[in-house]
Amino acid sequence: MSKTVLITGASKGFGKAWAEAFLAKGYNVAATARNVETLNDLKEKYGDSVLPLTLDVDKREESLAVAQKVKQHFGSIDILINNAGYALTGAIEETNEQEARAQFETNFFGTLWLTQAVLPIMRGQKSGHIIQVSSILGLATLPTMGLYNASKFALEGLSETLATEVKEFGIHVTLVEPNGYASNIWHTGISTQSNPVYDGLKKAFSEAETSFGSVEATAPALIKLAETENPPLRLLLGKVALPFVKHNYEQRLKVWEEWNEVSVEAHG
């Protein structure tokens, strides 16, 4: 029997590429989007292997209902890929309350609601794999991405904890952490309260040399991850990811070690 993958944010970008890759490999795919018409091409090409579903991940009740629909339709949910999200750009001082809350509603709470929705199903199966789409910016930060960074840092803590809680039920958890990719995520949210004092920083950041990966190139990695018996807790995607994170953590360790005497004295 074919395994079933539930993917959020499947209308474009990573979600669309991964949905197609799993379908081509013979999986059943429940693909969600806010506008279900964006999934028509998948339905036309793959027929009954695709279950297109409307979902606004910000709404907890919709997530609970979607999980039940997928279970009833395909009989199981073997893999959940929490991919839906967007990137709010702008300095922290420029971000208003509505923008900040909206960023967390989608990137953090949206992931939490659907994770909670599938856990009883996976526990009943005694198996499952929850793949959370984080970012290297959930491990190290970049300027003018403060709220996005924070939402991914929160997702990292949530998912690392979750992995320890559900391991005994046969459920795996993996944080997928891409570096920058050529997708439209970087143009989905801009802080509306622009402050000219940050113009120089924004200009320097936008002009910095960046190597963006190809979204389509990530599909084989997701298939391999899904078909690995003992998947890792974290998987970096892209050639920039490891050097970027490694440099950041080396600097952290250096400072912690330099201040270790003060830290130890503070123990009492």
PDB file of C-alpha atoms in Angstrom:
ATOM      1  CA  MET A   1       0.000   0.000   0.000  1.00  0.00           C
ATOM      2  CA  SER A   2       1.328   3.431  -0.940  1.00  0.00           C
ATOM      3  CA  LYS A   3       2.410   5.706   1.875  1.00  0.00           C
ATOM      4  CA  THR A   4       0.643   9.019   2.348  1.00  0.00           C
ATOM      5  CA  VAL A   5       2.337  12.397   2.577  1.00  0.00           C
ATOM      6  CA  LEU A   6       0.542  15.500   3.833  1.00  0.00           C
ATOM      7  CA  ILE A   7       2.234  18.689   2.576  1.00  0.00           C
ATOM      8  CA  THR A   8       1.197  22.227   3.480  1.00  0.00           C
ATOM      9  CA  GLY A   9       1.922  25.225   1.270  1.00  0.00           C
ATOM     10  CA  ALA A  10       1.918  23.021  -1.826  1.00  0.00           C
ATOM     11  CA  SER A  11       0.871  25.715  -4.301  1.00  0.00           C
ATOM     12  CA  LYS A  12       4.416  26.809  -5.133  1.00  0.00           C
ATOM     13  CA  GLY A  13       8.072  26.694  -4.136  1.00  0.00           C
ATOM     14  CA  PHE A  14       9.343  23.806  -2.024  1.00  0.00           C
ATOM     15  CA  GLY A  15       5.834  22.481  -1.404  1.00  0.00           C
ATOM     16  CA  LYS A  16       4.979  22.149  -5.082  1.00  0.00           C
ATOM     17  CA  ALA A  17       8.343  20.639  -6.012  1.00  0.00           C
ATOM     18  CA  TRP A  18       8.184  18.105  -3.191  1.00  0.00           C
ATOM     19  CA  ALA A  19       4.559  17.174  -3.863  1.00  0.00           C
ATOM     20  CA  GLU A  20       5.451  16.390  -7.481  1.00  0.00           C
ATOM     21  CA  ALA A  21       8.504  14.382  -6.436  1.00  0.00           C
ATOM     22  CA  PHE A  22       6.541  12.197  -4.019  1.00  0.00           C
ATOM     23  CA  LEU A  23       3.751  11.666  -6.547  1.00  0.00           C
ATOM     24  CA  ALA A  24       6.266  10.641  -9.197  1.00  0.00           C
ATOM     25  CA  LYS A  25       7.628   8.054  -6.746  1.00  0.00           C
ATOM     26  CA  GLY A  26       4.180   6.548  -6.241  1.00  0.00           C
ATOM     27  CA  TYR A  27       3.177   8.106  -2.924  1.00  0.00           C
ATOM     28  CA  ASN A  28      -0.299   9.383  -2.142  1.00  0.00           C
ATOM     29  CA  VAL A  29      -0.138  13.119  -1.502  1.00  0.00           C
ATOM     30  CA  ALA A  30      -2.594  15.298   0.376  1.00  0.00           C
ATOM     31  CA  ALA A  31      -1.613  18.767  -0.828  1.00  0.00           C
ATOM     32  CA  THR A  32      -2.916  21.880   0.919  1.00  0.00           C
ATOM     33  CA  ALA A  33      -3.061  25.507  -0.109  1.00  0.00           C
ATOM     34  CA  ARG A  34      -5.119  28.561   0.746  1.00  0.00           C
ATOM     35  CA  ASN A  35      -6.281  28.593  -2.868  1.00  0.00           C
ATOM     36  CA  VAL A  36      -6.962  24.993  -3.840  1.00  0.00           C
ATOM     37  CA  GLU A  37      -7.193  25.900  -7.549  1.00  0.00           C
ATOM     38  CA  THR A  38      -3.397  26.241  -7.585  1.00  0.00           C
ATOM     39  CA  LEU A  39      -3.289  22.444  -7.180  1.00  0.00           C
ATOM     40  CA  ASN A  40      -5.380  21.664 -10.278  1.00  0.00           C
ATOM     41  CA  ASP A  41      -2.331  20.756 -12.364  1.00  0.00           C
ATOM     42  CA  LEU A  42      -1.275  18.112  -9.837  1.00  0.00           C
ATOM     43  CA  LYS A  43      -4.772  16.648  -9.779  1.00  0.00           C
ATOM     44  CA  GLU A  44      -4.960  16.531 -13.567  1.00  0.00           C
ATOM     45  CA  LYS A  45      -1.597  14.796 -13.861  1.00  0.00           C
ATOM     46  CA  TYR A  46      -1.762  12.363 -10.942  1.00  0.00           C
ATOM     47  CA  GLY A  47      -5.489  11.778 -10.483  1.00  0.00           C
ATOM     48  CA  ASP A  48      -6.607   9.857  -7.406  1.00  0.00           C
ATOM     49  CA  SER A  49      -3.111   9.895  -5.902  1.00  0.00           C
ATOM     50  CA  VAL A  50      -3.675  13.563  -5.056  1.00  0.00           C
ATOM     51  CA  LEU A  51      -6.088  14.935  -2.487  1.00  0.00           C
ATOM     52  CA  PRO A  52      -6.181  18.750  -2.835  1.00  0.00           C
ATOM     53  CA  LEU A  53      -7.391  20.481   0.324  1.00  0.00           C
ATOM     54  CA  THR A  54      -7.999  24.097   1.256  1.00  0.00           C
ATOM     55  CA  LEU A  55      -6.138  25.054   4.421  1.00  0.00           C
ATOM     56  CA  ASP A  56      -5.259  28.268   6.194  1.00  0.00           C
ATOM     57  CA  VAL A  57      -2.708  26.976   8.700  1.00  0.00           C
ATOM     58  CA  ASP A  58      -3.373  29.964  10.966  1.00  0.00           C
ATOM     59  CA  LYS A  59      -6.737  28.397  11.834  1.00  0.00           C
ATOM     60  CA  ARG A  60      -6.372  25.514  14.282  1.00  0.00           C
ATOM     61  CA  GLU A  61      -9.799  24.024  13.597  1.00  0.00           C
ATOM     62  CA  GLU A  62      -9.029  23.797   9.877  1.00  0.00           C
ATOM     63  CA  SER A  63      -5.823  21.893  10.632  1.00  0.00           C
ATOM     64  CA  LEU A  64      -7.672  19.414  12.843  1.00  0.00           C
ATOM     65  CA  ALA A  65     -10.313  18.891  10.138  1.00  0.00           C
ATOM     66  CA  VAL A  66      -7.730  18.456   7.364  1.00  0.00           C
ATOM     67  CA  ALA A  67      -5.855  15.748   9.281  1.00  0.00           C
ATOM     68  CA  GLN A  68      -9.079  13.790   9.735  1.00  0.00           C
ATOM     69  CA  LYS A  69     -10.018  14.182   6.056  1.00  0.00           C
ATOM     70  CA  VAL A  70      -6.639  12.805   4.969  1.00  0.00           C
ATOM     71  CA  LYS A  71      -6.873   9.870   7.392  1.00  0.00           C
ATOM     72  CA  GLN A  72     -10.385   9.017   6.182  1.00  0.00           C
ATOM     73  CA  HIS A  73      -9.471   9.357   2.507  1.00  0.00           C
ATOM     74  CA  PHE A  74      -6.122   7.532   2.370  1.00  0.00           C
ATOM     75  CA  GLY A  75      -6.275   5.508   5.606  1.00  0.00           C
ATOM     76  CA  SER A  76      -3.060   6.887   7.113  1.00  0.00           C
ATOM     77  CA  ILE A  77      -0.747   9.867   7.382  1.00  0.00           C
ATOM     78  CA  ASP A  78       2.782   8.502   7.165  1.00  0.00           C
ATOM     79  CA  ILE A  79       4.651  11.751   6.574  1.00  0.00           C
ATOM     80  CA  LEU A  80       3.711  15.311   7.474  1.00  0.00           C
ATOM     81  CA  ILE A  81       5.680  18.108   5.831  1.00  0.00           C
ATOM     82  CA  ASN A  82       4.946  21.423   7.546  1.00  0.00           C
ATOM     83  CA  ASN A  83       6.087  23.690   4.739  1.00  0.00           C
ATOM     84  CA  ALA A  84       3.624  26.610   4.779  1.00  0.00           C
ATOM     85  CA  GLY A  85       5.245  29.879   5.807  1.00  0.00           C
ATOM     86  CA  TYR A  86       6.532  33.234   4.677  1.00  0.00           C
ATOM     87  CA  ALA A  87       9.342  35.657   5.466  1.00  0.00           C
ATOM     88  CA  LEU A  88       8.673  39.077   6.946  1.00  0.00           C
ATOM     89  CA  THR A  89      11.535  41.427   6.121  1.00  0.00           C
ATOM     90  CA  GLY A  90      12.384  44.666   7.882  1.00  0.00           C
ATOM     91  CA  ALA A  91      14.280  45.869  10.930  1.00  0.00           C
ATOM     92  CA  ILE A  92      12.845  44.869  14.291  1.00  0.00           C
ATOM     93  CA  GLU A  93      12.089  48.496  15.180  1.00  0.00           C
ATOM     94  CA  GLU A  94      10.067  48.812  11.969  1.00  0.00           C
ATOM     95  CA  THR A  95       7.812  45.825  12.668  1.00  0.00           C
ATOM     96  CA  ASN A  96       4.337  46.602  13.989  1.00  0.00           C
ATOM     97  CA  GLU A  97       2.295  44.366  16.263  1.00  0.00           C
ATOM     98  CA  GLN A  98       0.043  42.987  13.556  1.00  0.00           C
ATOM     99  CA  GLU A  99       3.003  42.028  11.348  1.00  0.00           C
ATOM    100  CA  ALA A 100       4.861  40.392  14.228  1.00  0.00           C
ATOM    101  CA  ARG A 101       1.873  38.353  15.360  1.00  0.00           C
ATOM    102  CA  ALA A 102       1.004  37.320  11.806  1.00  0.00           C
ATOM    103  CA  GLN A 103       4.557  36.026  11.259  1.00  0.00           C
ATOM    104  CA  PHE A 104       4.292  33.766  14.298  1.00  0.00           C
ATOM    105  CA  GLU A 105       0.704  32.729  13.561  1.00  0.00           C
ATOM    106  CA  THR A 106       1.804  31.155  10.284  1.00  0.00           C
ATOM    107  CA  ASN A 107       5.406  30.071  10.799  1.00  0.00           C
ATOM    108  CA  PHE A 108       5.127  28.847  14.389  1.00  0.00           C
ATOM    109  CA  PHE A 109       1.518  28.344  15.460  1.00  0.00           C
ATOM    110  CA  GLY A 110       0.427  27.069  12.053  1.00  0.00           C
ATOM    111  CA  THR A 111       3.058  24.353  12.305  1.00  0.00           C
ATOM    112  CA  LEU A 112       2.099  23.595  15.904  1.00  0.00           C
ATOM    113  CA  TRP A 113      -1.606  23.143  15.089  1.00  0.00           C
ATOM    114  CA  LEU A 114      -1.073  20.665  12.274  1.00  0.00           C
ATOM    115  CA  THR A 115       1.586  18.801  14.254  1.00  0.00           C
ATOM    116  CA  GLN A 116      -0.898  18.385  17.087  1.00  0.00           C
ATOM    117  CA  ALA A 117      -3.559  17.281  14.601  1.00  0.00           C
ATOM    118  CA  VAL A 118      -1.535  14.389  13.160  1.00  0.00           C
ATOM    119  CA  LEU A 119       0.082  13.114  16.363  1.00  0.00           C
ATOM    120  CA  PRO A 120      -2.892  11.007  17.544  1.00  0.00           C
ATOM    121  CA  ILE A 121      -3.094   9.441  14.079  1.00  0.00           C
ATOM    122  CA  MET A 122       0.611   8.616  14.001  1.00  0.00           C
ATOM    123  CA  ARG A 123       0.555   7.298  17.571  1.00  0.00           C
ATOM    124  CA  GLY A 124      -2.286   4.988  16.562  1.00  0.00           C
ATOM    125  CA  GLN A 125      -0.205   3.728  13.638  1.00  0.00           C
ATOM    126  CA  LYS A 126       2.891   3.447  15.867  1.00  0.00           C
ATOM    127  CA  SER A 127       4.797   5.145  13.075  1.00  0.00           C
ATOM    128  CA  GLY A 128       5.207   8.440  11.284  1.00  0.00           C
ATOM    129  CA  HIS A 129       7.650  11.134  10.241  1.00  0.00           C
ATOM    130  CA  ILE A 130       7.075  14.827  10.908  1.00  0.00           C
ATOM    131  CA  ILE A 131       9.248  17.063   8.737  1.00  0.00           C
ATOM    132  CA  GLN A 132       9.338  20.691   9.854  1.00  0.00           C
ATOM    133  CA  VAL A 133      10.594  23.203   7.317  1.00  0.00           C
ATOM    134  CA  SER A 134      12.807  25.534   9.302  1.00  0.00           C
ATOM    135  CA  SER A 135      15.780  27.495   7.933  1.00  0.00           C
ATOM    136  CA  ILE A 136      19.437  28.111   8.607  1.00  0.00           C
ATOM    137  CA  LEU A 137      17.987  31.323  10.067  1.00  0.00           C
ATOM    138  CA  GLY A 138      16.570  29.157  12.840  1.00  0.00           C
ATOM    139  CA  LEU A 139      20.187  28.424  13.817  1.00  0.00           C
ATOM    140  CA  ALA A 140      21.915  31.731  13.077  1.00  0.00           C
ATOM    141  CA  THR A 141      20.519  35.145  12.222  1.00  0.00           C
ATOM    142  CA  LEU A 142      20.738  37.766   9.514  1.00  0.00           C
ATOM    143  CA  PRO A 143      19.813  41.450   9.928  1.00  0.00           C
ATOM    144  CA  THR A 144      16.435  42.790   8.709  1.00  0.00           C
ATOM    145  CA  MET A 145      14.946  39.301   9.149  1.00  0.00           C
ATOM    146  CA  GLY A 146      14.379  39.502  12.906  1.00  0.00           C
ATOM    147  CA  LEU A 147      10.809  38.222  13.194  1.00  0.00           C
ATOM    148  CA  TYR A 148      11.389  35.502  10.616  1.00  0.00           C
ATOM    149  CA  ASN A 149      14.572  34.471  12.462  1.00  0.00           C
ATOM    150  CA  ALA A 150      12.636  34.393  15.732  1.00  0.00           C
ATOM    151  CA  SER A 151       9.794  32.287  14.321  1.00  0.00           C
ATOM    152  CA  LYS A 152      12.254  29.695  13.057  1.00  0.00           C
ATOM    153  CA  PHE A 153      14.252  29.691  16.325  1.00  0.00           C
ATOM    154  CA  ALA A 154      10.944  28.975  18.097  1.00  0.00           C
ATOM    155  CA  LEU A 155      10.181  26.153  15.653  1.00  0.00           C
ATOM    156  CA  GLU A 156      13.612  24.643  16.318  1.00  0.00           C
ATOM    157  CA  GLY A 157      12.987  24.501  20.067  1.00  0.00           C
ATOM    158  CA  LEU A 158       9.492  23.104  19.627  1.00  0.00           C
ATOM    159  CA  SER A 159      10.580  20.392  17.224  1.00  0.00           C
ATOM    160  CA  GLU A 160      13.679  19.310  19.115  1.00  0.00           C
ATOM    161  CA  THR A 161      11.517  18.858  22.213  1.00  0.00           C
ATOM    162  CA  LEU A 162       8.849  17.040  20.209  1.00  0.00           C
ATOM    163  CA  ALA A 163      11.405  14.535  18.922  1.00  0.00           C
ATOM    164  CA  THR A 164      12.198  13.420  22.479  1.00  0.00           C
ATOM    165  CA  GLU A 165       8.512  13.180  23.407  1.00  0.00           C
ATOM    166  CA  VAL A 166       7.305  11.024  20.505  1.00  0.00           C
ATOM    167  CA  LYS A 167      10.291   8.774  19.856  1.00  0.00           C
ATOM    168  CA  GLU A 168       8.791   5.960  21.966  1.00  0.00           C
ATOM    169  CA  PHE A 169       5.707   5.978  19.715  1.00  0.00           C
ATOM    170  CA  GLY A 170       7.738   5.223  16.586  1.00  0.00           C
ATOM    171  CA  ILE A 171       7.458   8.807  15.317  1.00  0.00           C
ATOM    172  CA  HIS A 172      10.477  10.587  13.848  1.00  0.00           C
ATOM    173  CA  VAL A 173      10.945  14.360  13.690  1.00  0.00           C
ATOM    174  CA  THR A 174      13.276  16.166  11.293  1.00  0.00           C
ATOM    175  CA  LEU A 175      14.010  19.870  10.961  1.00  0.00           C
ATOM    176  CA  VAL A 176      14.865  20.708   7.350  1.00  0.00           C
ATOM    177  CA  GLU A 177      17.048  23.829   7.298  1.00  0.00           C
ATOM    178  CA  PRO A 178      17.566  25.331   3.837  1.00  0.00           C
ATOM    179  CA  ASN A 179      19.945  28.150   3.048  1.00  0.00           C
ATOM    180  CA  GLY A 180      18.665  30.783   0.618  1.00  0.00           C
ATOM    181  CA  TYR A 181      16.783  29.413  -2.389  1.00  0.00           C
ATOM    182  CA  ALA A 182      15.430  31.124  -5.475  1.00  0.00           C
ATOM    183  CA  SER A 183      11.793  31.289  -4.408  1.00  0.00           C
ATOM    184  CA  ASN A 184       9.253  34.024  -3.822  1.00  0.00           C
ATOM    185  CA  ILE A 185       9.336  33.646  -0.024  1.00  0.00           C
ATOM    186  CA  TRP A 186      11.597  36.704   0.196  1.00  0.00           C
ATOM    187  CA  HIS A 187       8.941  38.917  -1.365  1.00  0.00           C
ATOM    188  CA  THR A 188       5.926  37.846   0.683  1.00  0.00           C
ATOM    189  CA  GLY A 189       6.101  40.310   3.566  1.00  0.00           C
ATOM    190  CA  ILE A 190       7.738  43.694   4.095  1.00  0.00           C
ATOM    191  CA  SER A 191       7.396  45.798   7.234  1.00  0.00           C
ATOM    192  CA  THR A 192       5.207  48.805   6.499  1.00  0.00           C
ATOM    193  CA  GLN A 193       6.799  51.233   8.976  1.00  0.00           C
ATOM    194  CA  SER A 194      10.032  51.933   7.116  1.00  0.00           C
ATOM    195  CA  ASN A 195      12.631  53.919   9.074  1.00  0.00           C
ATOM    196  CA  PRO A 196      15.375  55.611   7.026  1.00  0.00           C
ATOM    197  CA  VAL A 197      17.977  55.002   9.740  1.00  0.00           C
ATOM    198  CA  TYR A 198      18.123  51.389   8.517  1.00  0.00           C
ATOM    199  CA  ASP A 199      18.416  52.190   4.809  1.00  0.00           C
ATOM    200  CA  GLY A 200      22.194  51.737   4.782  1.00  0.00           C
ATOM    201  CA  LEU A 201      21.984  48.358   6.484  1.00  0.00           C
ATOM    202  CA  LYS A 202      19.250  47.195   4.112  1.00  0.00           C
ATOM    203  CA  LYS A 203      21.213  48.348   1.086  1.00  0.00           C
ATOM    204  CA  ALA A 204      24.372  46.552   2.216  1.00  0.00           C
ATOM    205  CA  PHE A 205      22.397  43.399   2.989  1.00  0.00           C
ATOM    206  CA  SER A 206      20.573  43.402  -0.348  1.00  0.00           C
ATOM    207  CA  GLU A 207      23.815  43.947  -2.276  1.00  0.00           C
ATOM    208  CA  ALA A 208      25.773  41.223  -0.460  1.00  0.00           C
ATOM    209  CA  GLU A 209      26.908  38.399  -2.687  1.00  0.00           C
ATOM    210  CA  THR A 210      24.498  35.492  -2.237  1.00  0.00           C
ATOM    211  CA  SER A 211      24.387  32.026  -3.760  1.00  0.00           C
ATOM    212  CA  PHE A 212      20.747  30.935  -4.051  1.00  0.00           C
ATOM    213  CA  GLY A 213      19.975  27.267  -4.534  1.00  0.00           C
ATOM    214  CA  SER A 214      17.512  25.728  -6.979  1.00  0.00           C
ATOM    215  CA  VAL A 215      14.219  24.698  -5.388  1.00  0.00           C
ATOM    216  CA  GLU A 216      13.842  21.711  -7.715  1.00  0.00           C
ATOM    217  CA  ALA A 217      17.262  20.384  -6.682  1.00  0.00           C
ATOM    218  CA  THR A 218      15.990  19.748  -3.157  1.00  0.00           C
ATOM    219  CA  ALA A 219      13.407  17.137  -4.165  1.00  0.00           C
ATOM    220  CA  PRO A 220      15.757  14.093  -4.191  1.00  0.00           C
ATOM    221  CA  ALA A 221      16.973  15.060  -0.715  1.00  0.00           C
ATOM    222  CA  LEU A 222      13.400  15.039   0.629  1.00  0.00           C
ATOM    223  CA  ILE A 223      12.700  11.655  -0.934  1.00  0.00           C
ATOM    224  CA  LYS A 224      15.892  10.238   0.579  1.00  0.00           C
ATOM    225  CA  LEU A 225      15.008  11.744   3.963  1.00  0.00           C
ATOM    226  CA  ALA A 226      11.518  10.220   3.852  1.00  0.00           C
ATOM    227  CA  GLU A 227      12.827   6.788   2.902  1.00  0.00           C
ATOM    228  CA  THR A 228      15.623   6.654   5.491  1.00  0.00           C
ATOM    229  CA  GLU A 229      14.951   4.224   8.330  1.00  0.00           C
ATOM    230  CA  ASN A 230      16.591   6.433  10.974  1.00  0.00           C
ATOM    231  CA  PRO A 231      16.254  10.034   9.745  1.00  0.00           C
ATOM    232  CA  PRO A 232      18.327  12.785  11.363  1.00  0.00           C
ATOM    233  CA  LEU A 233      16.863  15.413  13.669  1.00  0.00           C
ATOM    234  CA  ARG A 234      18.314  18.107  11.406  1.00  0.00           C
ATOM    235  CA  LEU A 235      19.080  18.224   7.692  1.00  0.00           C
ATOM    236  CA  LEU A 236      20.740  21.266   6.136  1.00  0.00           C
ATOM    237  CA  LEU A 237      19.904  21.993   2.507  1.00  0.00           C
ATOM    238  CA  GLY A 238      22.281  23.819   0.177  1.00  0.00           C
ATOM    239  CA  LYS A 239      26.023  24.333  -0.084  1.00  0.00           C
ATOM    240  CA  VAL A 240      26.013  27.600   1.884  1.00  0.00           C
ATOM    241  CA  ALA A 241      24.231  26.145   4.917  1.00  0.00           C
ATOM    242  CA  LEU A 242      26.993  24.230   6.728  1.00  0.00           C
ATOM    243  CA  PRO A 243      29.753  26.879   6.402  1.00  0.00           C
ATOM    244  CA  PHE A 244      27.312  29.582   7.551  1.00  0.00           C
ATOM    245  CA  VAL A 245      26.094  27.666  10.604  1.00  0.00           C
ATOM    246  CA  LYS A 246      29.529  26.280  11.454  1.00  0.00           C
ATOM    247  CA  HIS A 247      31.104  29.751  11.512  1.00  0.00           C
ATOM    248  CA  ASN A 248      28.318  31.041  13.754  1.00  0.00           C
ATOM    249  CA  TYR A 249      28.625  28.200  16.248  1.00  0.00           C
ATOM    250  CA  GLU A 250      32.408  28.436  16.350  1.00  0.00           C
ATOM    251  CA  GLN A 251      32.053  32.105  17.320  1.00  0.00           C
ATOM    252  CA  ARG A 252      29.508  31.224  20.010  1.00  0.00           C
ATOM    253  CA  LEU A 253      31.780  28.581  21.525  1.00  0.00           C
ATOM    254  CA  LYS A 254      34.734  30.967  21.472  1.00  0.00           C
ATOM    255  CA  VAL A 255      32.856  33.617  23.448  1.00  0.00           C
ATOM    256  CA  TRP A 256      31.337  31.106  25.889  1.00  0.00           C
ATOM    257  CA  GLU A 257      34.787  29.697  26.604  1.00  0.00           C
ATOM    258  CA  GLU A 258      36.266  33.172  27.072  1.00  0.00           C
ATOM    259  CA  TRP A 259      33.563  33.962  29.635  1.00  0.00           C
ATOM    260  CA  ASN A 260      33.520  30.518  31.241  1.00  0.00           C
ATOM    261  CA  GLU A 261      35.264  31.665  34.433  1.00  0.00           C
ATOM    262  CA  VAL A 262      32.531  34.231  35.010  1.00  0.00           C
ATOM    263  CA  SER A 263      29.904  31.623  34.216  1.00  0.00           C
ATOM    264  CA  VAL A 264      31.327  29.125  36.716  1.00  0.00           C
ATOM    265  CA  GLU A 265      31.622  31.751  39.476  1.00  0.00           C
ATOM    266  CA  ALA A 266      27.959  32.605  38.887  1.00  0.00           C
ATOM    267  CA  HIS A 267      27.014  29.050  39.859  1.00  0.00           C
ATOM    268  CA  GLY A 268      27.727  29.740  43.541  1.00  0.00           C
TER     269      GLY A 268
END
